Tab-separated table of C-alpha atoms in Angstrom:
chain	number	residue	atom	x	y	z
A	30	UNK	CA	0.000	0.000	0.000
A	31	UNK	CA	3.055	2.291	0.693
A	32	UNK	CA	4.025	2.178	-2.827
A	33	UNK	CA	0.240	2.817	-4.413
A	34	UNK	CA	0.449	5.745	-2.080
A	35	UNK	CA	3.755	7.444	-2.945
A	36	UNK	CA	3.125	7.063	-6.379
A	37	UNK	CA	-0.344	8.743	-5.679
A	38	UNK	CA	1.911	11.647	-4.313
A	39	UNK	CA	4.073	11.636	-7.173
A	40	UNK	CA	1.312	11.624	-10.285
A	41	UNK	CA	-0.285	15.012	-7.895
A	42	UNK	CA	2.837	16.670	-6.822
A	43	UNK	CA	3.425	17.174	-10.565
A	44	UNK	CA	3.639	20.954	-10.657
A	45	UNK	CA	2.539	21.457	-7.215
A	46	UNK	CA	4.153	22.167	-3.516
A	47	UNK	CA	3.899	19.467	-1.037
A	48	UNK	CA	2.084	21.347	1.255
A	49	UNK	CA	-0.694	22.392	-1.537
A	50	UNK	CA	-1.029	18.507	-2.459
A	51	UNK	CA	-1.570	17.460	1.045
A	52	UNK	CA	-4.199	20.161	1.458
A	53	UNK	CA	-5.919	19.264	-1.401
A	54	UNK	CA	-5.979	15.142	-1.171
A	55	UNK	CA	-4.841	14.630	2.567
A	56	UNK	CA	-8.410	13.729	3.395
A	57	UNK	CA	-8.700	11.665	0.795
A	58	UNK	CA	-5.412	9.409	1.766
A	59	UNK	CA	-6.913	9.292	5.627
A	60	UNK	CA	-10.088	7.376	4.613
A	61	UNK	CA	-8.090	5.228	2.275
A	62	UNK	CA	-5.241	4.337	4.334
A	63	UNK	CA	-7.603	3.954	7.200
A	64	UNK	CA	-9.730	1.041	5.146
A	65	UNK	CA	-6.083	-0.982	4.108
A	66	UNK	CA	-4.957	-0.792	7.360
A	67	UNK	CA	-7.742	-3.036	8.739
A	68	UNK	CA	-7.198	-5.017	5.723
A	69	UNK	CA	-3.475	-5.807	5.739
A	70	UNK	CA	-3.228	-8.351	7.976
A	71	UNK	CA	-0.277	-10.414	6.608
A	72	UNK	CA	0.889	-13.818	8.063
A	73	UNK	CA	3.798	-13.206	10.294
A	74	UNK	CA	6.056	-15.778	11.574
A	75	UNK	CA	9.972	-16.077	12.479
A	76	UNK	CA	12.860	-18.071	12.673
A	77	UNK	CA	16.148	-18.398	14.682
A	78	UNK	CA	19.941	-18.955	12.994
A	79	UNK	CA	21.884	-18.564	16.117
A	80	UNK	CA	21.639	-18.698	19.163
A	81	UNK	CA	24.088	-19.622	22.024
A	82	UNK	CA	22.809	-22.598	24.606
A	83	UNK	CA	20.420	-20.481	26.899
A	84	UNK	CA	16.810	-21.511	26.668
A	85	UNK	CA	15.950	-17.770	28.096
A	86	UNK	CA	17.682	-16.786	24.638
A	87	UNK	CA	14.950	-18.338	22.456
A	88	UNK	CA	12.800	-16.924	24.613
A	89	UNK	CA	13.221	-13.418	24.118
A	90	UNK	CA	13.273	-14.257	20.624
A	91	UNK	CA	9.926	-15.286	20.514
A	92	UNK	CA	8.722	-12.456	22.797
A	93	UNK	CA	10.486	-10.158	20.458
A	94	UNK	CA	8.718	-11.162	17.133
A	95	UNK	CA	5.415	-13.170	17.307
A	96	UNK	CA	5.286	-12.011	20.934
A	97	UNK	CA	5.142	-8.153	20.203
A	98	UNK	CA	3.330	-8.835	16.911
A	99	UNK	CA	0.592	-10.694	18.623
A	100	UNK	CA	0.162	-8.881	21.612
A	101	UNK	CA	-0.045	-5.516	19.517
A	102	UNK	CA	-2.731	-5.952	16.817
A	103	UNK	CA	0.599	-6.762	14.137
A	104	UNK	CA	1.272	-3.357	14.820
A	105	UNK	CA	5.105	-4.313	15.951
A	106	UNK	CA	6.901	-6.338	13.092
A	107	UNK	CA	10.604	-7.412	13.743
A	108	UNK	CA	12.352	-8.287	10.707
A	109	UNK	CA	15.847	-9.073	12.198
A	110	UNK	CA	17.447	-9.587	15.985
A	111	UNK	CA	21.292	-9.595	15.830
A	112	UNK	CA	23.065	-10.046	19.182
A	113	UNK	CA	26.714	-10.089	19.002
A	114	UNK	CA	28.936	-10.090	22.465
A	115	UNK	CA	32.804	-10.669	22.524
A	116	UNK	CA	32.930	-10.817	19.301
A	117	UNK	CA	30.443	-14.246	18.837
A	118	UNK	CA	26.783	-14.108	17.926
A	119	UNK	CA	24.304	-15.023	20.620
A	120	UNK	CA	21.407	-14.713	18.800
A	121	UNK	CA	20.223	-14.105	15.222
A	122	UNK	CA	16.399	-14.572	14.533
A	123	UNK	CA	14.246	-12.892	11.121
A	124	UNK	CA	11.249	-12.711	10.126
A	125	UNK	CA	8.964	-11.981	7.247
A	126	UNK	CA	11.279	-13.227	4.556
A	127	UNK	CA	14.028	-11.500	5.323
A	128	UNK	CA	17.650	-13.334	6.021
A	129	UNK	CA	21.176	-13.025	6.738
A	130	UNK	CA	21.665	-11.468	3.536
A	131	UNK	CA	18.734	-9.287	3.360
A	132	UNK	CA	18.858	-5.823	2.901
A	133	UNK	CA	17.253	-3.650	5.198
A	134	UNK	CA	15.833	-0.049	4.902
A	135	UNK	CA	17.915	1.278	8.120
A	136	UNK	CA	15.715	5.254	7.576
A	137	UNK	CA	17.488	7.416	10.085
A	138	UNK	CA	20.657	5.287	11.297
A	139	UNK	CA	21.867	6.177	7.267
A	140	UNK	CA	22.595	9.619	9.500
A	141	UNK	CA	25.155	7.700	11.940
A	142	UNK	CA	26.645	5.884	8.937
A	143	UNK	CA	27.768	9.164	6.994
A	144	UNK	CA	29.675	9.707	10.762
A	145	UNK	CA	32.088	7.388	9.714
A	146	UNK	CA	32.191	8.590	5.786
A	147	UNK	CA	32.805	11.933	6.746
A	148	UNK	CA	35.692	10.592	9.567
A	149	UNK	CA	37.415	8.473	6.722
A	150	UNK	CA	37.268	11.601	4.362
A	151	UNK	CA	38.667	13.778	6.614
A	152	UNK	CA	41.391	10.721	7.483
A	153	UNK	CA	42.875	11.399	4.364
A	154	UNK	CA	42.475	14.911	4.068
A	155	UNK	CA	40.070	15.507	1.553
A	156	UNK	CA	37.681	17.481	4.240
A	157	UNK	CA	38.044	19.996	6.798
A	158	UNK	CA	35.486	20.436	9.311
A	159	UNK	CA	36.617	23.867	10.531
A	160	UNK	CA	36.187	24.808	6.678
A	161	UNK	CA	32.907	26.793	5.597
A	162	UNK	CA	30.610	24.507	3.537
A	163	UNK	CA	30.702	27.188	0.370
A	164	UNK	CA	34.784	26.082	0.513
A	165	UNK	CA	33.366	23.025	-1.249
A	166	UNK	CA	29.324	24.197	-2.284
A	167	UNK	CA	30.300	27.317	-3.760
A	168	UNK	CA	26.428	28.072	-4.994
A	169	UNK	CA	25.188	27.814	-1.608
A	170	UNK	CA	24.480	30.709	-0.070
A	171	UNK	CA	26.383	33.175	2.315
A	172	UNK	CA	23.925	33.702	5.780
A	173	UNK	CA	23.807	37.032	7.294
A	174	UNK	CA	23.412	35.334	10.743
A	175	UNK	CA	27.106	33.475	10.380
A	176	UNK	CA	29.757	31.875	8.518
A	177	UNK	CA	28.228	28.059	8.243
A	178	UNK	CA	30.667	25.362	8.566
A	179	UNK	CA	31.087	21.657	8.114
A	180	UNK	CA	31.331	21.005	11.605
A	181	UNK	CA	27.958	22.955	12.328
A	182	UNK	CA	26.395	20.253	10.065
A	183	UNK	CA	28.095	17.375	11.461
A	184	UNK	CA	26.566	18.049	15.025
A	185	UNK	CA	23.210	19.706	13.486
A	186	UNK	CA	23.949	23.100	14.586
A	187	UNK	CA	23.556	24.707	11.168
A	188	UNK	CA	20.889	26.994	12.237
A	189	UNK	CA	18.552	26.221	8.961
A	190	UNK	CA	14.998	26.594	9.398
A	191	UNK	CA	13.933	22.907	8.549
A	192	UNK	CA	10.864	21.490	9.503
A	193	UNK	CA	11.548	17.315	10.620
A	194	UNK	CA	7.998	16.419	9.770
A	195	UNK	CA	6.568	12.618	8.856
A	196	UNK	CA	2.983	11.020	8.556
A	197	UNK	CA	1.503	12.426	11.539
A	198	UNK	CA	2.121	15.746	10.320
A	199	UNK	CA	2.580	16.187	6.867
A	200	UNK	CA	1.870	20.146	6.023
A	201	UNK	CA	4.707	22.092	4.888
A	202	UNK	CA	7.020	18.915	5.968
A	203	UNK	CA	10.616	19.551	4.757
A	204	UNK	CA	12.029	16.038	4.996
A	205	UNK	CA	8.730	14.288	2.896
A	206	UNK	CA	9.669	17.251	0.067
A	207	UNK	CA	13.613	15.915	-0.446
A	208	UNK	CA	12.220	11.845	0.087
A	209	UNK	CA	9.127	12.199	-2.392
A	210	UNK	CA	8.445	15.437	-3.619
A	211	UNK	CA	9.962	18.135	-6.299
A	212	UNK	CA	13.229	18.370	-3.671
A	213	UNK	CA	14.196	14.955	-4.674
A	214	UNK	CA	15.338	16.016	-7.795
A	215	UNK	CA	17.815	18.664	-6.357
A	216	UNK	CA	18.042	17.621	-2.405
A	217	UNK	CA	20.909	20.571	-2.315
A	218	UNK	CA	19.571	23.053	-4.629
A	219	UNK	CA	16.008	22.819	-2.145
A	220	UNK	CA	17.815	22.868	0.994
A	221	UNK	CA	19.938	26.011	-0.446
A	222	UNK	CA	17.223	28.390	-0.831
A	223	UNK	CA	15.823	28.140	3.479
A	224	UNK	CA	16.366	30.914	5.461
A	225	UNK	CA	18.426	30.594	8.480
A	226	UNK	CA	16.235	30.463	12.328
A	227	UNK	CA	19.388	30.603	14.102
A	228	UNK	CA	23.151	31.643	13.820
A	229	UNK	CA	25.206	28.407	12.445
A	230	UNK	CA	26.184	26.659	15.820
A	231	UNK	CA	24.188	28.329	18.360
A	232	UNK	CA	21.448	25.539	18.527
A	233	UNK	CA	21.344	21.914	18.242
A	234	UNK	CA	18.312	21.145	16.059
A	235	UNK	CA	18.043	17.445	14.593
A	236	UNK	CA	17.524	17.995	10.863
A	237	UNK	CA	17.749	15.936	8.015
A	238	UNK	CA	18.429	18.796	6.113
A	239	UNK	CA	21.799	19.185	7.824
A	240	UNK	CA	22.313	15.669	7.153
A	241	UNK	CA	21.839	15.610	2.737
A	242	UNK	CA	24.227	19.265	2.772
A	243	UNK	CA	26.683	17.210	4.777
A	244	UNK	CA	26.173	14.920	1.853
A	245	UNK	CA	26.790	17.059	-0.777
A	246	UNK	CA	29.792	17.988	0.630
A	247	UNK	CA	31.208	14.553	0.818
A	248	UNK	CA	30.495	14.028	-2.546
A	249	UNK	CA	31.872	16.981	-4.096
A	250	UNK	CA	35.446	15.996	-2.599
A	251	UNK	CA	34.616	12.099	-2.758
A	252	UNK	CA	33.280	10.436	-6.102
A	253	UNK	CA	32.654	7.406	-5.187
A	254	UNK	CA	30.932	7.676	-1.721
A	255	UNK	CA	30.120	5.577	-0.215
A	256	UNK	CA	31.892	2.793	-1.810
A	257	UNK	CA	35.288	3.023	-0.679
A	258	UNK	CA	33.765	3.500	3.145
A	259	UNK	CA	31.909	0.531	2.965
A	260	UNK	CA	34.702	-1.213	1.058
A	261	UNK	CA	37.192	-0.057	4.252
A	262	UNK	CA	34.641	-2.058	6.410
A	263	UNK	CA	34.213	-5.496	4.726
A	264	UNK	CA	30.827	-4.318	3.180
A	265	UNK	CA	30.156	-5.598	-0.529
A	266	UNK	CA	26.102	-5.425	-0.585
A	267	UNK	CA	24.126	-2.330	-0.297
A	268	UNK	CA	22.253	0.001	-1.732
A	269	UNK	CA	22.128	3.657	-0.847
A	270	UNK	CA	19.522	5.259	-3.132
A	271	UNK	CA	20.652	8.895	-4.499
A	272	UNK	CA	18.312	12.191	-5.541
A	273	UNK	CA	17.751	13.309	-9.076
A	274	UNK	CA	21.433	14.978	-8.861
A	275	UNK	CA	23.437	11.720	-7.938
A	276	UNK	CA	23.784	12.452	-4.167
A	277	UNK	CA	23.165	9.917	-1.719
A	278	UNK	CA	20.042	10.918	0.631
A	279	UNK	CA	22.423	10.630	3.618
A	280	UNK	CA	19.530	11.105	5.889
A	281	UNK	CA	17.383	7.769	5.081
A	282	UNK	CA	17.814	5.911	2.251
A	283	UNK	CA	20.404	3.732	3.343
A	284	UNK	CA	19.972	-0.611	3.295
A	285	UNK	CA	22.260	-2.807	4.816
A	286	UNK	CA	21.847	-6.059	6.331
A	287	UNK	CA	21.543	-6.883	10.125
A	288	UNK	CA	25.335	-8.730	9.870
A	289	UNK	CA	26.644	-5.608	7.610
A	290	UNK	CA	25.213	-3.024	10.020
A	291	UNK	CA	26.672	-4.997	12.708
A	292	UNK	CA	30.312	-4.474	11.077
A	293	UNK	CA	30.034	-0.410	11.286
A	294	UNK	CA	29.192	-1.105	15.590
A	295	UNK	CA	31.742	-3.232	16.076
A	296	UNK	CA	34.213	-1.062	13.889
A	297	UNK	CA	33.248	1.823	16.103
A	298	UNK	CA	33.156	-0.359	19.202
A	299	UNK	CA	37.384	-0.879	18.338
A	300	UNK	CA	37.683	2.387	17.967
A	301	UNK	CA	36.181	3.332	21.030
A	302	UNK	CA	38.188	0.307	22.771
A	303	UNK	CA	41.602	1.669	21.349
A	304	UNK	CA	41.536	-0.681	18.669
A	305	UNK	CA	42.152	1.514	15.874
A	306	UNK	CA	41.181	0.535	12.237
A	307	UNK	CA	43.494	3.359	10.163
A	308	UNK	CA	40.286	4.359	8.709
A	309	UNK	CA	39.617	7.718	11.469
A	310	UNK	CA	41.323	10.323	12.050
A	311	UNK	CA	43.116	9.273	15.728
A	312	UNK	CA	41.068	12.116	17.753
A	313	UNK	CA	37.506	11.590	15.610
A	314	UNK	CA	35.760	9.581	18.823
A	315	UNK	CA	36.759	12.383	21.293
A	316	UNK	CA	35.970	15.103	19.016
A	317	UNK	CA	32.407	13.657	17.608
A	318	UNK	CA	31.309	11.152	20.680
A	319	UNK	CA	30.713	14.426	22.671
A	320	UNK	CA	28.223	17.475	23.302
A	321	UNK	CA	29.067	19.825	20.900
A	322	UNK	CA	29.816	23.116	22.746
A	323	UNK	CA	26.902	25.590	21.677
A	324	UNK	CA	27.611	29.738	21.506
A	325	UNK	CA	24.385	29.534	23.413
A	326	UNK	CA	22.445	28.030	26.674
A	327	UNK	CA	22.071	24.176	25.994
A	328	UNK	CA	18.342	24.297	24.703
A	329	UNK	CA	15.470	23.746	27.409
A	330	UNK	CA	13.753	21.283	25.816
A	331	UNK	CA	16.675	18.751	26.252
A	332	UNK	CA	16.667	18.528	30.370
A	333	UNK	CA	12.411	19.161	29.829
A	334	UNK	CA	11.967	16.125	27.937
A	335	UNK	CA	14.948	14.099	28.556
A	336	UNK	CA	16.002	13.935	25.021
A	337	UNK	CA	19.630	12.053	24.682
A	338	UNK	CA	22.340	14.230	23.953
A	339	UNK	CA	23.412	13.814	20.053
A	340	UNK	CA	27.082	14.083	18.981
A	341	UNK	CA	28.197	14.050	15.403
A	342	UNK	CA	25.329	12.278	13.387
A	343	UNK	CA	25.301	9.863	16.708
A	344	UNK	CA	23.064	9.268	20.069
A	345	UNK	CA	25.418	9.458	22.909
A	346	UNK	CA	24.487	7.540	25.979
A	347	UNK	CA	23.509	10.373	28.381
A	348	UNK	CA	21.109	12.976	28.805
A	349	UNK	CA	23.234	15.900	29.170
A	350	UNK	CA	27.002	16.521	29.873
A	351	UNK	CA	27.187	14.450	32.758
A	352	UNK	CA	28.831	11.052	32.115
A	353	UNK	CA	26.104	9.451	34.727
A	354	UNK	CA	22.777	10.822	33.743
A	355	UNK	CA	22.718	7.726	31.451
A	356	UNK	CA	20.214	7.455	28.799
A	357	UNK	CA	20.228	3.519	29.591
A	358	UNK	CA	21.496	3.563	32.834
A	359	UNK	CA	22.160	-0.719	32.662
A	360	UNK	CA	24.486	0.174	29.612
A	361	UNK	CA	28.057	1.597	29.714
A	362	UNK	CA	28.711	5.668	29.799
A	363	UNK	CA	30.478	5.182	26.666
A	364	UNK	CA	27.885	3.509	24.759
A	365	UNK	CA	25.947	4.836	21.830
A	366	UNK	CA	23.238	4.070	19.646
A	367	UNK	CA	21.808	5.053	16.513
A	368	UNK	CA	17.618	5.201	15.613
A	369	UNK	CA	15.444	4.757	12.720
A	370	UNK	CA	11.991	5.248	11.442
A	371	UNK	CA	9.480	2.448	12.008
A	372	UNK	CA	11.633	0.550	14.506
A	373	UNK	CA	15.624	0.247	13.538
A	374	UNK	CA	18.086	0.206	16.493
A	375	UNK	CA	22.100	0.077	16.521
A	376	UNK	CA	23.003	-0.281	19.767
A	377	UNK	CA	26.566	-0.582	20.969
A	378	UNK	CA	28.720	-0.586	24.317
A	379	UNK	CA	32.075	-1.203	23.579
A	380	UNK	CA	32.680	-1.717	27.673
A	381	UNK	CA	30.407	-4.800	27.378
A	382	UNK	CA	31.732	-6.169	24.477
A	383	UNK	CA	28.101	-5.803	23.026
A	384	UNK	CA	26.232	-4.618	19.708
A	385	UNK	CA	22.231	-4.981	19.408
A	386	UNK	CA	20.666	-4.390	16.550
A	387	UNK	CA	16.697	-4.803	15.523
A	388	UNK	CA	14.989	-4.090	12.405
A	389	UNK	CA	11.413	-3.719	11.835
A	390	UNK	CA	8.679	-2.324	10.371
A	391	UNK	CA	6.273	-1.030	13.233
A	392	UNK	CA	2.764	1.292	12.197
A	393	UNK	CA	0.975	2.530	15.072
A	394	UNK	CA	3.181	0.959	17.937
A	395	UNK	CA	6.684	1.154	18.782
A	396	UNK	CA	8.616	-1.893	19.511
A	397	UNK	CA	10.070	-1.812	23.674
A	398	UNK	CA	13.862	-1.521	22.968
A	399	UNK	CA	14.244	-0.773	26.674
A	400	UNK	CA	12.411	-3.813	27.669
A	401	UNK	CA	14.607	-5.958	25.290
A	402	UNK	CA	17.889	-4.430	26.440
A	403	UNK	CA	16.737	-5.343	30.007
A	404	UNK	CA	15.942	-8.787	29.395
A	405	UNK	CA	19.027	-9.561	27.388
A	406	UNK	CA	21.169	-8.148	29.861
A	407	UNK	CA	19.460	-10.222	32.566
A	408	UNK	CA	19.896	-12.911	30.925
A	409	UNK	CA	23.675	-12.492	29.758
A	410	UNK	CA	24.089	-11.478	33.732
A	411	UNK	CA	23.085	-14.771	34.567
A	412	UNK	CA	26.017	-16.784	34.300
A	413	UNK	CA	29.908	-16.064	35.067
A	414	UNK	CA	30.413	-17.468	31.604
A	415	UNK	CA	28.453	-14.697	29.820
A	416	UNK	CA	28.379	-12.145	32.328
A	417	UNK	CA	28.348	-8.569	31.077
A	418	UNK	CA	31.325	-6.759	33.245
């Protein structure tokens, strides 16, 4: 139904704005999305590659797929459940026809892989965060609020007034423009031509915006992103779908497999570890695993609603500069994760040895990642031969 819908939205946003389509068929879509939903009921059942010798193993695997999709009106689908720790894989389970070798729309961790694009790039000198991004986009406007740099985009200070809008509110929604709109053609040319809300690096914003300019300017200094990143980590299978101007939507449209993605976390868990992989610059942890330090007051909203602190294009394990106001208090200070739409997780504590990821594809109900961290780690706790130190 997804598809019959987007290509609704393409045939009607011929020649008009997104926000004048929505206003003019958005009714329409509610009652017809509203009858499929009821209707799309598909048979859902999964099965289990690995796991290690725990019988409380397999049991979190079942409460994790046909337990959550039962128990929530098939609202919660897992696709994949990839547990590695030490190194070894503890439990593997899919679901839905998907496989070790399936690719996997990952939406919004694409954001945490171009970290580690933008880390090699820099690695080898062919980008400068302290440089201003019309250094390399030399079309892109000059802001009368400040001098916009790379680094501003990396930790989604750029200031741009972008509006981080999905399904459940579509109007005048920046980020469904550049995925399925007229901004697809020219992601950078669309983002170019918004007016700046705040001075470049006074406030932390997420924005998917900041994410496709960051993009851009990989690509104009890299031609072949992101092969030769990918290439650097043992990843031959992927797709990473680009807009009408050849440059990858860095913000969502990234697919990897649950073993692939599981590559990048344990890369990055090395890293972290001391384990270095030649591919970062030595300091990039320390200088993008952190708070970036705002020319303003850290934002309200972030203590109000316990947001967790974001680094460079990566969740940090904390809710604000303190090391122990711990976003998952039974994980390690140093861990991090990284999110997507509709249910994808990347979770990874390098102090445990650990890297969780689940992919799904959840409408109307979100899948308890807290719950499942808590029950894994209970159960890893259990025994000295698989305790978590």
């Amino acid at each position: 139904m997804e598809y019959f819908l987007i290509q609704i939205f393409l045939i009607f946003n011929r020649g008009f704005s997104m926000g004048m389509y929505f206003r003019k068929v958005w009714p329409i879509l509610l009652i017809f999305f509203g009858g499929c939903t009821k209707a799309e009921n598909f048979p859902y059942s999964a099965y289990t590659v690995h796991f290690n010798e725990k019988q409380e193993i397999i049991s979190l695997a079942r409460w994790a797929t046909e337990g959550q999709y039962q128990t929530n009106n098939s609202k919660i689908r897992t696709n994949a459940i990839l547990v590695i720790q030490n190194g070894k894989i503890i439990l593997e389970t899919y679901s839905s026809g998907f496989g070790p070798k399936t690719l996997h729309p990952t939406w919004s961790i694409s954001k945490f892989l171009l970290n580690g694009a933008v880390g090699q790039a820099v690695a080898l000198g062919k980008l400068d965060l302290e440089k201003p991004v019309r250094f390399y986009l030399q079309k892109f406007p000059i802001s009368n609020l400040g001098e916009l740099k790379v680094k501003h985009l990396l930790f989604f200070a750029s200031g741009i007034e972008w509006k981080e809008r999905y399904e459940w509110a579509p109007f005048n929604s920046d980020i469904l423009e550049i995925l399925y709109g007229e901004g697809n053609r020219d992601i950078t040319d669309y983002i170019s031509k918004l007016k700046f809300s705040h001075v470049p690096g006074e406030k932390i914003s997420y924005s998917s915006g900041d994410s496709n300019l960051l993009s851009a300017v990989l690509s104009s200094v890299e031609n072949n992103f992101p092969e030769m990143y990918f290439k650097r980590t043992g990843i031959s299978l992927y797709v990473w779908e680009r807009d009408g101007k050849g440059i990858p939507v860095a913000s969502s449209y990234a697919y990897l497999s649950a073993r692939d993605l599981a590559k990048i976390g344990l890369l990055y868990s090395d890293e972290i570890s001391g384990r270095s992989s030649g591919i970062f610059p030595k300091d990039w942890i320390s200088k993008t695993f952190r708070i970036y330090d705002l020319k303003s007051k850290r934002p309200w909203y972030l203590d109000t609603f316990r947001i967790p602190s974001m680094g460079g294009h990566v969740y940090l394990n904390r809710f604000s500069p303190d090391s122990e106001d711990l976003y998952y208090p039974q994980l390690s200070p140093r861990s991090f994760f990284a999110s997507g739409h509709w249910g994808q997780f990347l979770v990874v504590d390098p102090e445990k040895k650990l890297i969780v990821i689940r992919l799904g594809n959840d409408r109307g109900s979100k899948f308890p990642i807290r719950e499942f961290l808590d029950r894994l780690l209970s159960i890893l706790n259990k025994s000295d031969s698989g305790k978590l130190q």
